[in-house]
Coordinates of C-alpha atoms in Angstrom, one line a residue:
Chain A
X189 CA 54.7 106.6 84.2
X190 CA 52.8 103.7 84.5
X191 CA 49.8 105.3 83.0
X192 CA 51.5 105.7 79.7
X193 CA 53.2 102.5 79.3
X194 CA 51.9 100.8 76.2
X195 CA 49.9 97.3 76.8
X196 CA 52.0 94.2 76.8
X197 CA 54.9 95.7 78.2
X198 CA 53.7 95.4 81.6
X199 CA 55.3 92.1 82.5
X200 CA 58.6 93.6 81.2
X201 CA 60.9 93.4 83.9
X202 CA 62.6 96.2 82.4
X203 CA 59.7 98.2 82.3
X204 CA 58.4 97.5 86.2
X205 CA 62.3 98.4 87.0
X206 CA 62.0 101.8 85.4
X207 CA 58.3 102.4 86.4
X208 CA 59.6 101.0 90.5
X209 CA 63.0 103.6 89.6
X210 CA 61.5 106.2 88.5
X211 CA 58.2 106.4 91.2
X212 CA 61.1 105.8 94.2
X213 CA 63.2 108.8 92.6
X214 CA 61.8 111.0 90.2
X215 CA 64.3 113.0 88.2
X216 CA 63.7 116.6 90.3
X217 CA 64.0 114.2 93.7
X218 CA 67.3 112.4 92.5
X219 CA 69.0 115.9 91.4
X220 CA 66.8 118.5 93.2
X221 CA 67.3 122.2 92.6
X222 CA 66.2 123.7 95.3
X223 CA 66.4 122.5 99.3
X224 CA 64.5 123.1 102.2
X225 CA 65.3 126.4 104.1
X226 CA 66.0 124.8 107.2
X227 CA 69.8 123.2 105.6
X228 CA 71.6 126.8 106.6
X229 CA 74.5 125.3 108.5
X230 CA 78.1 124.5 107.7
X231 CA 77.3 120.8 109.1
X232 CA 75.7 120.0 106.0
X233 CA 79.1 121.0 104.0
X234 CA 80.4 117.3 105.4
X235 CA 78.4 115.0 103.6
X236 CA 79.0 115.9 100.1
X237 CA 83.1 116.4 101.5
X238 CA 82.7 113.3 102.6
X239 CA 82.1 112.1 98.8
X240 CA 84.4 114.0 97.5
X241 CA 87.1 112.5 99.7
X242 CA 86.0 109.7 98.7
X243 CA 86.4 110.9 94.8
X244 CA 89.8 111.8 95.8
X245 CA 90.9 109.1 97.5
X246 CA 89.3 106.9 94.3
X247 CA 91.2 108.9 91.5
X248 CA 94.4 108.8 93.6
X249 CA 94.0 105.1 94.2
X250 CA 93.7 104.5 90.5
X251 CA 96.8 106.2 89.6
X252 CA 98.7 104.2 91.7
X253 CA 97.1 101.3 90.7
X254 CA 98.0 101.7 87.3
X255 CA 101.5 101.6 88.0
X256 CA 101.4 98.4 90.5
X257 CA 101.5 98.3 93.9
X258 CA 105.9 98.9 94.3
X259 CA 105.9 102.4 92.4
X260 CA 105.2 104.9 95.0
X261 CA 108.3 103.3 96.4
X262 CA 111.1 104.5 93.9
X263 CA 109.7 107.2 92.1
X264 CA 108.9 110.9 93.1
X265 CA 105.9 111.0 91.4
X266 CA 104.5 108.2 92.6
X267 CA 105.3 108.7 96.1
X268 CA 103.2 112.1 95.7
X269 CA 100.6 110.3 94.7
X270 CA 100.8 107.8 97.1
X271 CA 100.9 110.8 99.8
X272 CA 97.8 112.1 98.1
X273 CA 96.3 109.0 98.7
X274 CA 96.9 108.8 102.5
X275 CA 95.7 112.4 103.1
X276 CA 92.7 112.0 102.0
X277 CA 92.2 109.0 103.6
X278 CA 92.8 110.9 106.6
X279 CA 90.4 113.6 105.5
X280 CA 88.0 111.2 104.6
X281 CA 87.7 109.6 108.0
X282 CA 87.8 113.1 109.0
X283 CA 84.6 115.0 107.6
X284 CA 82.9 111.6 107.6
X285 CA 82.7 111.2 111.6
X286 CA 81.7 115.1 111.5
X287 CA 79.3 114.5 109.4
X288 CA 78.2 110.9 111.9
X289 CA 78.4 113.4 114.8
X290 CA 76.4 116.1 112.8
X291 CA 73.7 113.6 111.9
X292 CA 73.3 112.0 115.2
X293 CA 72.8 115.4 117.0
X294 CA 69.9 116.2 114.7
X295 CA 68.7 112.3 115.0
X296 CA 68.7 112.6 111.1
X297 CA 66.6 109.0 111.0
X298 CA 63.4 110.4 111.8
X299 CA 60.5 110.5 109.8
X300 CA 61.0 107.2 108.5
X301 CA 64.8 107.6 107.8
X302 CA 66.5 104.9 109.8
X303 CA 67.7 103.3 106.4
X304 CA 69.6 106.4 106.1
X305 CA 71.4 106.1 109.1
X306 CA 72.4 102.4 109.2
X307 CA 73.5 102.9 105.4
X308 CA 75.7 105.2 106.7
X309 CA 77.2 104.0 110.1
X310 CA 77.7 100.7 107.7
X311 CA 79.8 102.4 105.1
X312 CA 81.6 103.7 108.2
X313 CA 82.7 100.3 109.5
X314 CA 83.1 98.9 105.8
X315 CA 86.2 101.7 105.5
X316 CA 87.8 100.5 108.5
X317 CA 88.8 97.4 106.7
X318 CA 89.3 99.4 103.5
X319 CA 92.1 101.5 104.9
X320 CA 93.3 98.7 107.0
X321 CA 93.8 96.5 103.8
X322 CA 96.0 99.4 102.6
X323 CA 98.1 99.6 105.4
X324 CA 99.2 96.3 105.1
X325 CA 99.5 96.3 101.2
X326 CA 101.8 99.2 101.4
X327 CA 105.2 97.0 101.5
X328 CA 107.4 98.5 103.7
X329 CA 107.7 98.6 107.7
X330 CA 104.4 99.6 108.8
X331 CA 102.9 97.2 106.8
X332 CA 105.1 94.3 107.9
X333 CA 104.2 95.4 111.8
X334 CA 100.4 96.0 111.0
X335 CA 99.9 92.9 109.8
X336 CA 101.8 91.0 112.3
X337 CA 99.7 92.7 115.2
X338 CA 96.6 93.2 113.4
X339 CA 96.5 89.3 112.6
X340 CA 95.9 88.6 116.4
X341 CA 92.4 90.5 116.6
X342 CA 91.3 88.7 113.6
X343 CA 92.6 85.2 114.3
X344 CA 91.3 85.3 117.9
X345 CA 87.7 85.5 116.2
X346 CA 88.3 83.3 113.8
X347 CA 88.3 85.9 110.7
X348 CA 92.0 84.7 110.3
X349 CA 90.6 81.7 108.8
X350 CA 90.0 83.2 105.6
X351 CA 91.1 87.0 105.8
X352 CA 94.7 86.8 106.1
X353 CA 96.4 90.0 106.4
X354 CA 99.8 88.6 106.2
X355 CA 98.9 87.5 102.7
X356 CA 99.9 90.6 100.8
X357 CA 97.9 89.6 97.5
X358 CA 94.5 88.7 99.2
X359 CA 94.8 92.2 101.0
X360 CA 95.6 93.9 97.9
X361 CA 93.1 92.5 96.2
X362 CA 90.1 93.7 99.3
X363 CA 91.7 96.9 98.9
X364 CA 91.4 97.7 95.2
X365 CA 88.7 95.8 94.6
X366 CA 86.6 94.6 96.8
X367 CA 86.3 97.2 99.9
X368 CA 86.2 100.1 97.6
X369 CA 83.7 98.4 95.5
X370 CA 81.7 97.7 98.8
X371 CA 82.1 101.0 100.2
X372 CA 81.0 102.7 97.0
X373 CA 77.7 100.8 96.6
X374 CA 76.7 101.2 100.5
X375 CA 77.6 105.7 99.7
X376 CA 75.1 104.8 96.5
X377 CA 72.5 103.6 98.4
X378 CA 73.4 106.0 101.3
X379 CA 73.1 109.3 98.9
X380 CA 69.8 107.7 97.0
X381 CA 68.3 107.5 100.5
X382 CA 69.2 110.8 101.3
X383 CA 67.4 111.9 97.8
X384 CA 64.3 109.6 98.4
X385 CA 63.6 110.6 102.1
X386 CA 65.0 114.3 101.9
X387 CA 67.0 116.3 104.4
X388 CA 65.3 115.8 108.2
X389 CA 63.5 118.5 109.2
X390 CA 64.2 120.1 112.7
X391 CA 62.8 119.0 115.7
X392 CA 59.8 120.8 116.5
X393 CA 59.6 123.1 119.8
X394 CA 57.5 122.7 122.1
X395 CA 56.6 126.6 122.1
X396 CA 57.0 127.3 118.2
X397 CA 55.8 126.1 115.3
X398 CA 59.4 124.7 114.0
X399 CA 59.6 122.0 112.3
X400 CA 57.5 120.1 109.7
X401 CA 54.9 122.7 110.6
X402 CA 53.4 124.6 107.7
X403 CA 56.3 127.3 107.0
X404 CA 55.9 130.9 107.7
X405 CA 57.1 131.4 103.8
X406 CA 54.7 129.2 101.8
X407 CA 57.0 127.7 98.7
X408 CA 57.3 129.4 95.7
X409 CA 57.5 128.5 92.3
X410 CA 60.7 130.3 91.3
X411 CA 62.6 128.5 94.4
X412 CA 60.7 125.2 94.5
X413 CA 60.2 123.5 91.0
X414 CA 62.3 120.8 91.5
X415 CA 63.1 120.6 94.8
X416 CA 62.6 117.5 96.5
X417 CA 65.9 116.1 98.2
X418 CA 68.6 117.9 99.9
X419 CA 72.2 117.4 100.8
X420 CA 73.2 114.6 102.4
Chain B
X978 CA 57.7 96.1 117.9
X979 CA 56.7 99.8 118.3
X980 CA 59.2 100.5 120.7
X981 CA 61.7 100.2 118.4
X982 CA 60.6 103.2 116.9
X983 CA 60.0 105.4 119.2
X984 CA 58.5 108.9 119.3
X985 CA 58.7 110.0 116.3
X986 CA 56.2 113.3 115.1
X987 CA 58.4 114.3 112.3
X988 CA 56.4 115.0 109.2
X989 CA 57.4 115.7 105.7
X990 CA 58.7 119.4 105.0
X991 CA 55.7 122.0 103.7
X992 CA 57.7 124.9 104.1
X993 CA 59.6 127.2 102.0
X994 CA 62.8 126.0 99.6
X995 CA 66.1 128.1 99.1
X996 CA 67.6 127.5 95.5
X997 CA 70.2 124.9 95.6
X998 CA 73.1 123.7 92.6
X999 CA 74.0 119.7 93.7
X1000 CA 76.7 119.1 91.1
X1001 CA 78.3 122.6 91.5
X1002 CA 78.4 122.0 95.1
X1003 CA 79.8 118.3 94.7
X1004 CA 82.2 119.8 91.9
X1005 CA 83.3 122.5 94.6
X1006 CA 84.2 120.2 97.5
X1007 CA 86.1 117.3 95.2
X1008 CA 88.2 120.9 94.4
X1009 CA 88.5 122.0 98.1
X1010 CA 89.1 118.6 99.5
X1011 CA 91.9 117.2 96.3
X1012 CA 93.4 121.1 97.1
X1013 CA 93.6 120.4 100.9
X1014 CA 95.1 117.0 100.0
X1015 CA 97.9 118.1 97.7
X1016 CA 98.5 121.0 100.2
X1017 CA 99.1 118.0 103.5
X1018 CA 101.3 116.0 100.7
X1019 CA 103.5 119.0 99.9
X1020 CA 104.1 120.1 103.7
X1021 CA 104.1 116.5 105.0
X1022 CA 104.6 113.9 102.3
X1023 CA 103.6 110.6 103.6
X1024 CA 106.2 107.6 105.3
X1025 CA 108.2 105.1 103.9
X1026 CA 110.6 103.2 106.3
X1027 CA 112.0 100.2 104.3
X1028 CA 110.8 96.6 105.8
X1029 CA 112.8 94.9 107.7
X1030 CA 114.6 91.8 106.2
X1031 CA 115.3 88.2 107.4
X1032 CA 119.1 88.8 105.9
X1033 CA 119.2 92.3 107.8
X1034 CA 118.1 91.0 110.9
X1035 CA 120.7 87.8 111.1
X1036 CA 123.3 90.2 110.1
X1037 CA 122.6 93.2 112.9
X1038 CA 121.0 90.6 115.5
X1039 CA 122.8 87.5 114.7
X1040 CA 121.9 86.1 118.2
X1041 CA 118.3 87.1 118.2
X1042 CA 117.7 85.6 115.2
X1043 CA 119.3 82.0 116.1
X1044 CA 117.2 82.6 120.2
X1045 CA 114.2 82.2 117.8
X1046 CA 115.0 80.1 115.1
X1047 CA 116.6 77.7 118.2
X1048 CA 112.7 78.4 119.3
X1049 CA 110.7 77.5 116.2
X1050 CA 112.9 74.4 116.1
X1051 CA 111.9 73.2 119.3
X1052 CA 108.5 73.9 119.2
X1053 CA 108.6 76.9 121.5
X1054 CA 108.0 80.0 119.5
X1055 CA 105.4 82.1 119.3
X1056 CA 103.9 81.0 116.0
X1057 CA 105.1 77.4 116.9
X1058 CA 102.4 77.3 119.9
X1059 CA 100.2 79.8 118.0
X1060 CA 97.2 77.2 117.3
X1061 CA 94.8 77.9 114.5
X1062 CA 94.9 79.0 112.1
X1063 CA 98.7 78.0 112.1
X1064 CA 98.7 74.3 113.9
X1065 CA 97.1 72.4 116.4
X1066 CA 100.0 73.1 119.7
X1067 CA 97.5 75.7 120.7
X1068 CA 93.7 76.1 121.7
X1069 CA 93.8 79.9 120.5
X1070 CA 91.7 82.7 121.8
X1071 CA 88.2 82.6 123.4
X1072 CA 85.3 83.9 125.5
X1073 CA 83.5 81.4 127.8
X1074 CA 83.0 78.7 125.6
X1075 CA 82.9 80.2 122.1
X1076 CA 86.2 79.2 121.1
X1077 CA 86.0 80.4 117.2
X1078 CA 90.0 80.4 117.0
X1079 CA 89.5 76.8 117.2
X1080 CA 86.6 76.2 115.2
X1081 CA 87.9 78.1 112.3
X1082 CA 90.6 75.2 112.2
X1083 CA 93.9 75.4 110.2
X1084 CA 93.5 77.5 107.4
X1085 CA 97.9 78.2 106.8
X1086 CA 99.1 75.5 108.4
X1087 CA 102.9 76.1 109.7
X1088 CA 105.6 73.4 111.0
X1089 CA 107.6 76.0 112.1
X1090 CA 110.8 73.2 112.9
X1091 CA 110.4 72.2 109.3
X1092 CA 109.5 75.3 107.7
X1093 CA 111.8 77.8 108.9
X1094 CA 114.7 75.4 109.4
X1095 CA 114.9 72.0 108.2
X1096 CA 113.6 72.7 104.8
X1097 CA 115.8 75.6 104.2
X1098 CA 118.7 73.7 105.3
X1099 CA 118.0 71.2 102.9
X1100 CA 118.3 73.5 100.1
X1101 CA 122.0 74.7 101.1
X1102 CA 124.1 72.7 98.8
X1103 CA 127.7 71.7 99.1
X1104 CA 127.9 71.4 102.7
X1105 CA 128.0 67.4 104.1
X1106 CA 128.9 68.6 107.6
X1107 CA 125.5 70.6 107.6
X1108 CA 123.8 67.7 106.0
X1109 CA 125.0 65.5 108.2
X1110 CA 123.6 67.5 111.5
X1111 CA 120.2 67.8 109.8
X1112 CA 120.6 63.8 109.7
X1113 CA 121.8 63.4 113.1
X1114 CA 119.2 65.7 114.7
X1115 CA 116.1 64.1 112.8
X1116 CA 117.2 60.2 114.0
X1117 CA 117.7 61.7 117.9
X1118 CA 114.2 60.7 120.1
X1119 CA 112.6 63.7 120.5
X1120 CA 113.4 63.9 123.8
X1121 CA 117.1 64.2 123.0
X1122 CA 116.3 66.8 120.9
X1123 CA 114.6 68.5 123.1
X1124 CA 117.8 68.3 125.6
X1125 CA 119.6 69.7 122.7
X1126 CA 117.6 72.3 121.9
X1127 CA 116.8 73.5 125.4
X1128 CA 120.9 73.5 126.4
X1129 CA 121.7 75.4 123.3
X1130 CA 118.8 78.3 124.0
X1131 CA 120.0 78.6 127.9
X1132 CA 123.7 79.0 126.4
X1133 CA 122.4 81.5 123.8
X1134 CA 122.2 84.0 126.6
X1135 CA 125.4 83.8 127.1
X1136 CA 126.5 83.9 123.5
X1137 CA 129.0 85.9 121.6
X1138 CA 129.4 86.9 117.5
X1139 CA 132.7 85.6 116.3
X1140 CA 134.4 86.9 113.1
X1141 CA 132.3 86.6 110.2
X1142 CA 128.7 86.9 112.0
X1143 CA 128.6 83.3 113.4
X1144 CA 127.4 82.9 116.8
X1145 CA 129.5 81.4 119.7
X1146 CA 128.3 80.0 122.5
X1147 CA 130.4 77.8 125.7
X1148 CA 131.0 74.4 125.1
X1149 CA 127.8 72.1 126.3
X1150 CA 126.1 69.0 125.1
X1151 CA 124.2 70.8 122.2
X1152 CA 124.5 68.0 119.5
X1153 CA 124.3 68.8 116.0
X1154 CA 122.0 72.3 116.7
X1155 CA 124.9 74.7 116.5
X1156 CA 125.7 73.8 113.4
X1157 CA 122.1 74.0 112.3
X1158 CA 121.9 77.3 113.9
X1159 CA 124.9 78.8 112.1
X1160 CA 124.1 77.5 109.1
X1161 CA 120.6 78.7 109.1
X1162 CA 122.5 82.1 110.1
X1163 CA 124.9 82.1 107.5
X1164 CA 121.6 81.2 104.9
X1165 CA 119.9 84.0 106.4
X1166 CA 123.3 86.3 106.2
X1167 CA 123.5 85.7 102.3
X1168 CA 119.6 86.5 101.7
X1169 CA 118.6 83.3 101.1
X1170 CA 116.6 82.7 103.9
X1171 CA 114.3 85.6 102.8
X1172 CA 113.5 83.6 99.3
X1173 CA 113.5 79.9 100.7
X1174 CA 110.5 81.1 102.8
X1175 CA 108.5 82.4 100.0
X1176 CA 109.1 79.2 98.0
X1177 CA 106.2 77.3 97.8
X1178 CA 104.8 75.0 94.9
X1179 CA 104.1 77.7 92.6
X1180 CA 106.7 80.4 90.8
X1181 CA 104.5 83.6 91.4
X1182 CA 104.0 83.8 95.1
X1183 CA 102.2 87.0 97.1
X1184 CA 101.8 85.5 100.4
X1185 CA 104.4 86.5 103.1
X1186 CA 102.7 84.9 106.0
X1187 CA 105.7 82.7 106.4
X1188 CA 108.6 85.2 107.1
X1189 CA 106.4 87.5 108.6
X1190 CA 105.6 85.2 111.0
X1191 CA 109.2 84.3 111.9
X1192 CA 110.6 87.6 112.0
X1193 CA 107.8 88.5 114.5
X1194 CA 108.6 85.4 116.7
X1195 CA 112.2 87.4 116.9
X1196 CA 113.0 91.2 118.1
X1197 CA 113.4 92.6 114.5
X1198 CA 110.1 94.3 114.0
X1199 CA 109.6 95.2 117.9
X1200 CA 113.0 96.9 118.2
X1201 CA 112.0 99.0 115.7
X1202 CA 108.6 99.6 116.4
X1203 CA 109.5 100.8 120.2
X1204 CA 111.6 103.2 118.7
X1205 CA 108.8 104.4 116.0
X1206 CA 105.9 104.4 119.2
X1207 CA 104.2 101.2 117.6
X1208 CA 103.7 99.2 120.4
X1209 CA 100.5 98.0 122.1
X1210 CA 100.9 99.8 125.0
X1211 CA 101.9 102.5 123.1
X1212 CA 98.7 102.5 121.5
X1213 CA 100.3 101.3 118.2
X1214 CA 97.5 99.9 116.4
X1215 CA 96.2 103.6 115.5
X1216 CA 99.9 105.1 114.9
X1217 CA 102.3 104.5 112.0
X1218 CA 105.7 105.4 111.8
X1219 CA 107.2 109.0 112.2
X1220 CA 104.7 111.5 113.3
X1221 CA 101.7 110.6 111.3
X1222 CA 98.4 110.3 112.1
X1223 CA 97.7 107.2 111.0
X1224 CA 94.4 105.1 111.5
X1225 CA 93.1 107.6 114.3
X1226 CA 89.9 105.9 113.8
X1227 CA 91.1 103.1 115.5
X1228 CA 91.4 104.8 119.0
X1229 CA 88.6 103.4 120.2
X1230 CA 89.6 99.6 119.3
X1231 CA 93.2 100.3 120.7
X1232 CA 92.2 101.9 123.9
X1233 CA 90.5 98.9 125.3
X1234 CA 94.0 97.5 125.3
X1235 CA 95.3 100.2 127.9
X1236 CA 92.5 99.1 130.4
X1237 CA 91.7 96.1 132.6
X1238 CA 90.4 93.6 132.2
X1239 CA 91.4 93.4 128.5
X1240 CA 95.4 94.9 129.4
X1241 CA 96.5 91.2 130.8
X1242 CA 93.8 89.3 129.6
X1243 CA 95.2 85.9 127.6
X1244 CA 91.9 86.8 125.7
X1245 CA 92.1 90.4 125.0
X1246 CA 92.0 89.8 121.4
X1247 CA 89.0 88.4 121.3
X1248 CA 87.2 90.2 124.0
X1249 CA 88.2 93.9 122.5
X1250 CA 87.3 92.4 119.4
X1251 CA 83.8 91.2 120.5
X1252 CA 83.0 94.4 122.4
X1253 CA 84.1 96.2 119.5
X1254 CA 81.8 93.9 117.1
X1255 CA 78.7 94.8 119.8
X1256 CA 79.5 98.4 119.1
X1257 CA 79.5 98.5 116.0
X1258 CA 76.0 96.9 116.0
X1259 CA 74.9 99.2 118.5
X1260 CA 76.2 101.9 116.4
X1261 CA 74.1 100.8 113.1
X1262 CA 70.8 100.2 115.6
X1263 CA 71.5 104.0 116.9
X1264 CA 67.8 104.7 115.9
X1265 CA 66.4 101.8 117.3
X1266 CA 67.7 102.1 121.1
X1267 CA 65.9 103.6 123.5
X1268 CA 68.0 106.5 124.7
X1269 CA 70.5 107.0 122.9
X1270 CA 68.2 107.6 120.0
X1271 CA 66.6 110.3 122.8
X1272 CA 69.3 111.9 123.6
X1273 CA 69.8 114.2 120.7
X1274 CA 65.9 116.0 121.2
X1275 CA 67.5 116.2 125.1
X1276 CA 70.7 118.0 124.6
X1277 CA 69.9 121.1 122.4
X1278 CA 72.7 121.2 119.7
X1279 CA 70.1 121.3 117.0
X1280 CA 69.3 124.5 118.3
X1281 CA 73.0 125.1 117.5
X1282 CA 72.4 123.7 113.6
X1283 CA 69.2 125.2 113.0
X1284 CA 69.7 128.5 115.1
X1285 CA 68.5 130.1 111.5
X1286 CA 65.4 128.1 111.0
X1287 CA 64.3 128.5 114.2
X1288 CA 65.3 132.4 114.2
X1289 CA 63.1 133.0 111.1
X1290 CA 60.4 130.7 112.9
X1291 CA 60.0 132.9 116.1
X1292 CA 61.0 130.4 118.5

């Protein structure tokens, strides 16, 4: 890209961002067509459930939002989506330590992808909080007994200070806004790590040649054009 | 610093690619995973027990409720000798000598005699002989009202409900408390109580530290959380009422409760939530720690994963 930019634009700092965008992810490496051969197990089927739990969890979130926080209470409809809501949660949390597990048996930070990982085991932590703030912004009994025992962890470090989890409109507001807002950038970078560094290859065995070794079926045009990242 | 890294002799990929549609494949699992949720909703819908009110529990545990307002009165509650970041009557949590409880300070700072009693009392109008008490226990030293206070909680256990809700208790040198108590109860009993502890200097008001607070110095909320298996030792951090999974992710933070030496540990807060901070870290720094990052090329589950790769590769 940089070849072609025209003279004088080079101290545009919207021209280094797209030349520094475009070098780190390339179109065919940000939305690859093909993958390596090695991702041929179900484990792989997590990540991208793991996103779409998260899509689900969003949307449902945002219909109840758009109601206020007391309509799931007396209405049908809300309550379904309100139930929507807390199941995939629970499937969220679900495919996502699969996929945790799945990735730390194949030690998926090799090869430089460490960045990967801690992206990942953060947004893991960051949703602790997320569904925690939820809990106690539901208004009924569990969130009045949540709260109440919850607030002992978090005072006895000091975190009561200034994250008050008997304070129903700061924890609605970290759970609407800022949590989900935190947890979506941190599954942005995670994914656009995944795309930059690719899938990790297999480990290599000590009698084969597995691995990143040159593959027995070279790549070929008609399943390789664009191929470049890989699930996550 | 190269020790952080380890052995690592993964290289880029050279061999062959399989075709592969990313947004059909995205597009598929948001269609599994919203079908799988609208599948748990319509077999198990999710819970809703109502909260518990201040006005429900003076009515069903009249004497309850005056044991702990008697207690936040006197200073002898749990929130009263809570420390920060409610007052100062307590040091708070701490391990060796980081004491961050305490450093954090006062952030919602509660007088829990004023707050939950005297200032509600204030508001209840028409009623001299309840002013009047308020009066006479404010002038008493505090030691006398300590006296008062201390007689009328040991009497409490022998109390009875008279007609109308109040609460009766034998004769004793109590001074004005028993008509404080009952007419805090009979506030609470008409639902004021509930609203006179949201008031604060603003009309809108979100934050229900206050009631929360007092109804968790009493039995309301942990009668009914024994019965729903909420408790601590019940491991009730991770469940939620009825038979739901709730945050199962939690099992690891709640089990260091069961054990010693966090189980009767005046610190257990703080230590399960240190160790639990440490593992989190460890948790991020997974790559970086000799070992555990190891483990993975020792214990052949990839083999499990990749059976097809390796398959096709002769091994």
């Amino acid at each position: 890209m940089s070849t072609t930019t025209p003279p004088g634009t080079r101290t545009s700092w919207t021209t280094r961002t797209r030349e520094r965008a475009v070098d780190a992810l390339p179109p065919e490496k940000l939305l690859p067509d093909g993958q390596p051969t090695y991702v041929a197990s179900w484990i792989y089927v997590f990540g991208v459930a793991s996103i779409a739990a998260l899509i689900v969890i969003i949307s449902s979130g945002m219909v109840l939002a758009l109601k206020g926080p007391a309509w799931w209470h007396y209405t049908g409809i809300g309550h379904f989506f309100n139930s929507i809501h807390l199941w995939s949660v629970e499937l969220f949390f679900f495919v996502m330590v699969v996929h945790l597990w799945g990735k730390y048996w194949m030690a998926a930070w090799r090869g430089g992808r460490a960045r990967v990982w801690i992206t990942g085991a953060i947004t893991f932590i960051v949703a602790v909080p997320c569904a925690l703030t939820g809990y106690v912004s539901q208004q009924n009994f569990d969130a009045q007994w949540i709260s109440t025992q919850a607030k002992d962890g978090l005072n006895s470090m000091g975190i009561g200070a200034f994250f008050n989890v008997t304070n129903f409109g700061q924890m609605y507001s970290y759970h609407v806004l800022l949590l989900p807002l935190a947890v979506m950038g941190l599954v942005a970078a995670h994914v656009l790590l995944v795309r930059r560094h690719g899938v990790v290859p297999p480990f290599e065995l000590k009698t084969g040649s597995a691995g990143s070794a040159p593959a027995a079926v070279p790549p070929t045009a008609e399943a390789t054009p664009n191929a470049g990242g890989g699930r996550s | 610093m190269s020790f952080l890294r380890g052995r690592d002799d993964t290289k880029p990929w050279t061999g062959a690619y399989a075709p592969y549609d990313l947004i059909k494949e995205l597009c598929v699992a948001i269609g599994v995973i919203a079908l799988l949720a609208v599948l748990l909703t319509v077999l198990f819908s999710s819970p809703d027990d109502k909260p518990s009110t201040i006005a429900q529990w003076s009515r069903q545990m009249p004497v309850d409720f005056v044991t702990t307002a008697t207690a936040e009165l006197d200073g002898k509650s749990g929130t009263a000798e809570y420390g920060p970041p409610y007052n100062h009557n307590g040091s708070g949590q701490h391990i060796a000598f980081i004491e961050l409880q305490k450093w954090l300070g006062v952030s919602h700072p509660i007088d829990t005699a004023n707050d939950y009693v005297i200032n509600p009392l204030h508001s209840v109008p028409g009623n001299p002989a309840l002013q009047s008490a308020i009066a006479t226990y404010q002038a008493a030293p505090a030691k006398t009202q300590a006296a008062w206070t201390e007689a009328y909680s040991a009497a409490l256990e022998k109390a009875t409900v008279g007609p109308g809700g109040a609460v009766r208790v034998p004769p004793g040198a109590y001074g004005p408390v028993p008509v404080m108590m009952n007419g805090l109860l009979a506030l609470a009993q008409s639902g004021g109580l509930d609203g006179a502890l949201l008031t604060s200097s603003q009309f809108f008001q979100t934050d229900y530290t206050n009631p929360l607070l007092f109804m968790a110095d009493g039995g309301v909320l942990e009668k009914r959380a024994e019965a729903q298996h909420l408790l601590g030792d019940q491991w009730g951090m991770m469940n939620e009422t009825g038979s739901y999974p709730g945050q199962v992710w939690l099992w690891l933070y709640t089990f260091w409760y069961q054990i010693e030496p966090f189980k009767e540990s005046e610190n257990a807060d703080a230590l399960v939530m240190a160790l639990m901070g440490l593992l989190s870290l460890a948790f991020i720094c997974v790559p970086f720690i000799p070992g555990v990052r190891d483990l993975p090329r020792g214990i052949p589950i990839y083999k499990l994963i990749w059976k097809e790769h390796y398959r096709e590769q002769g091994a």
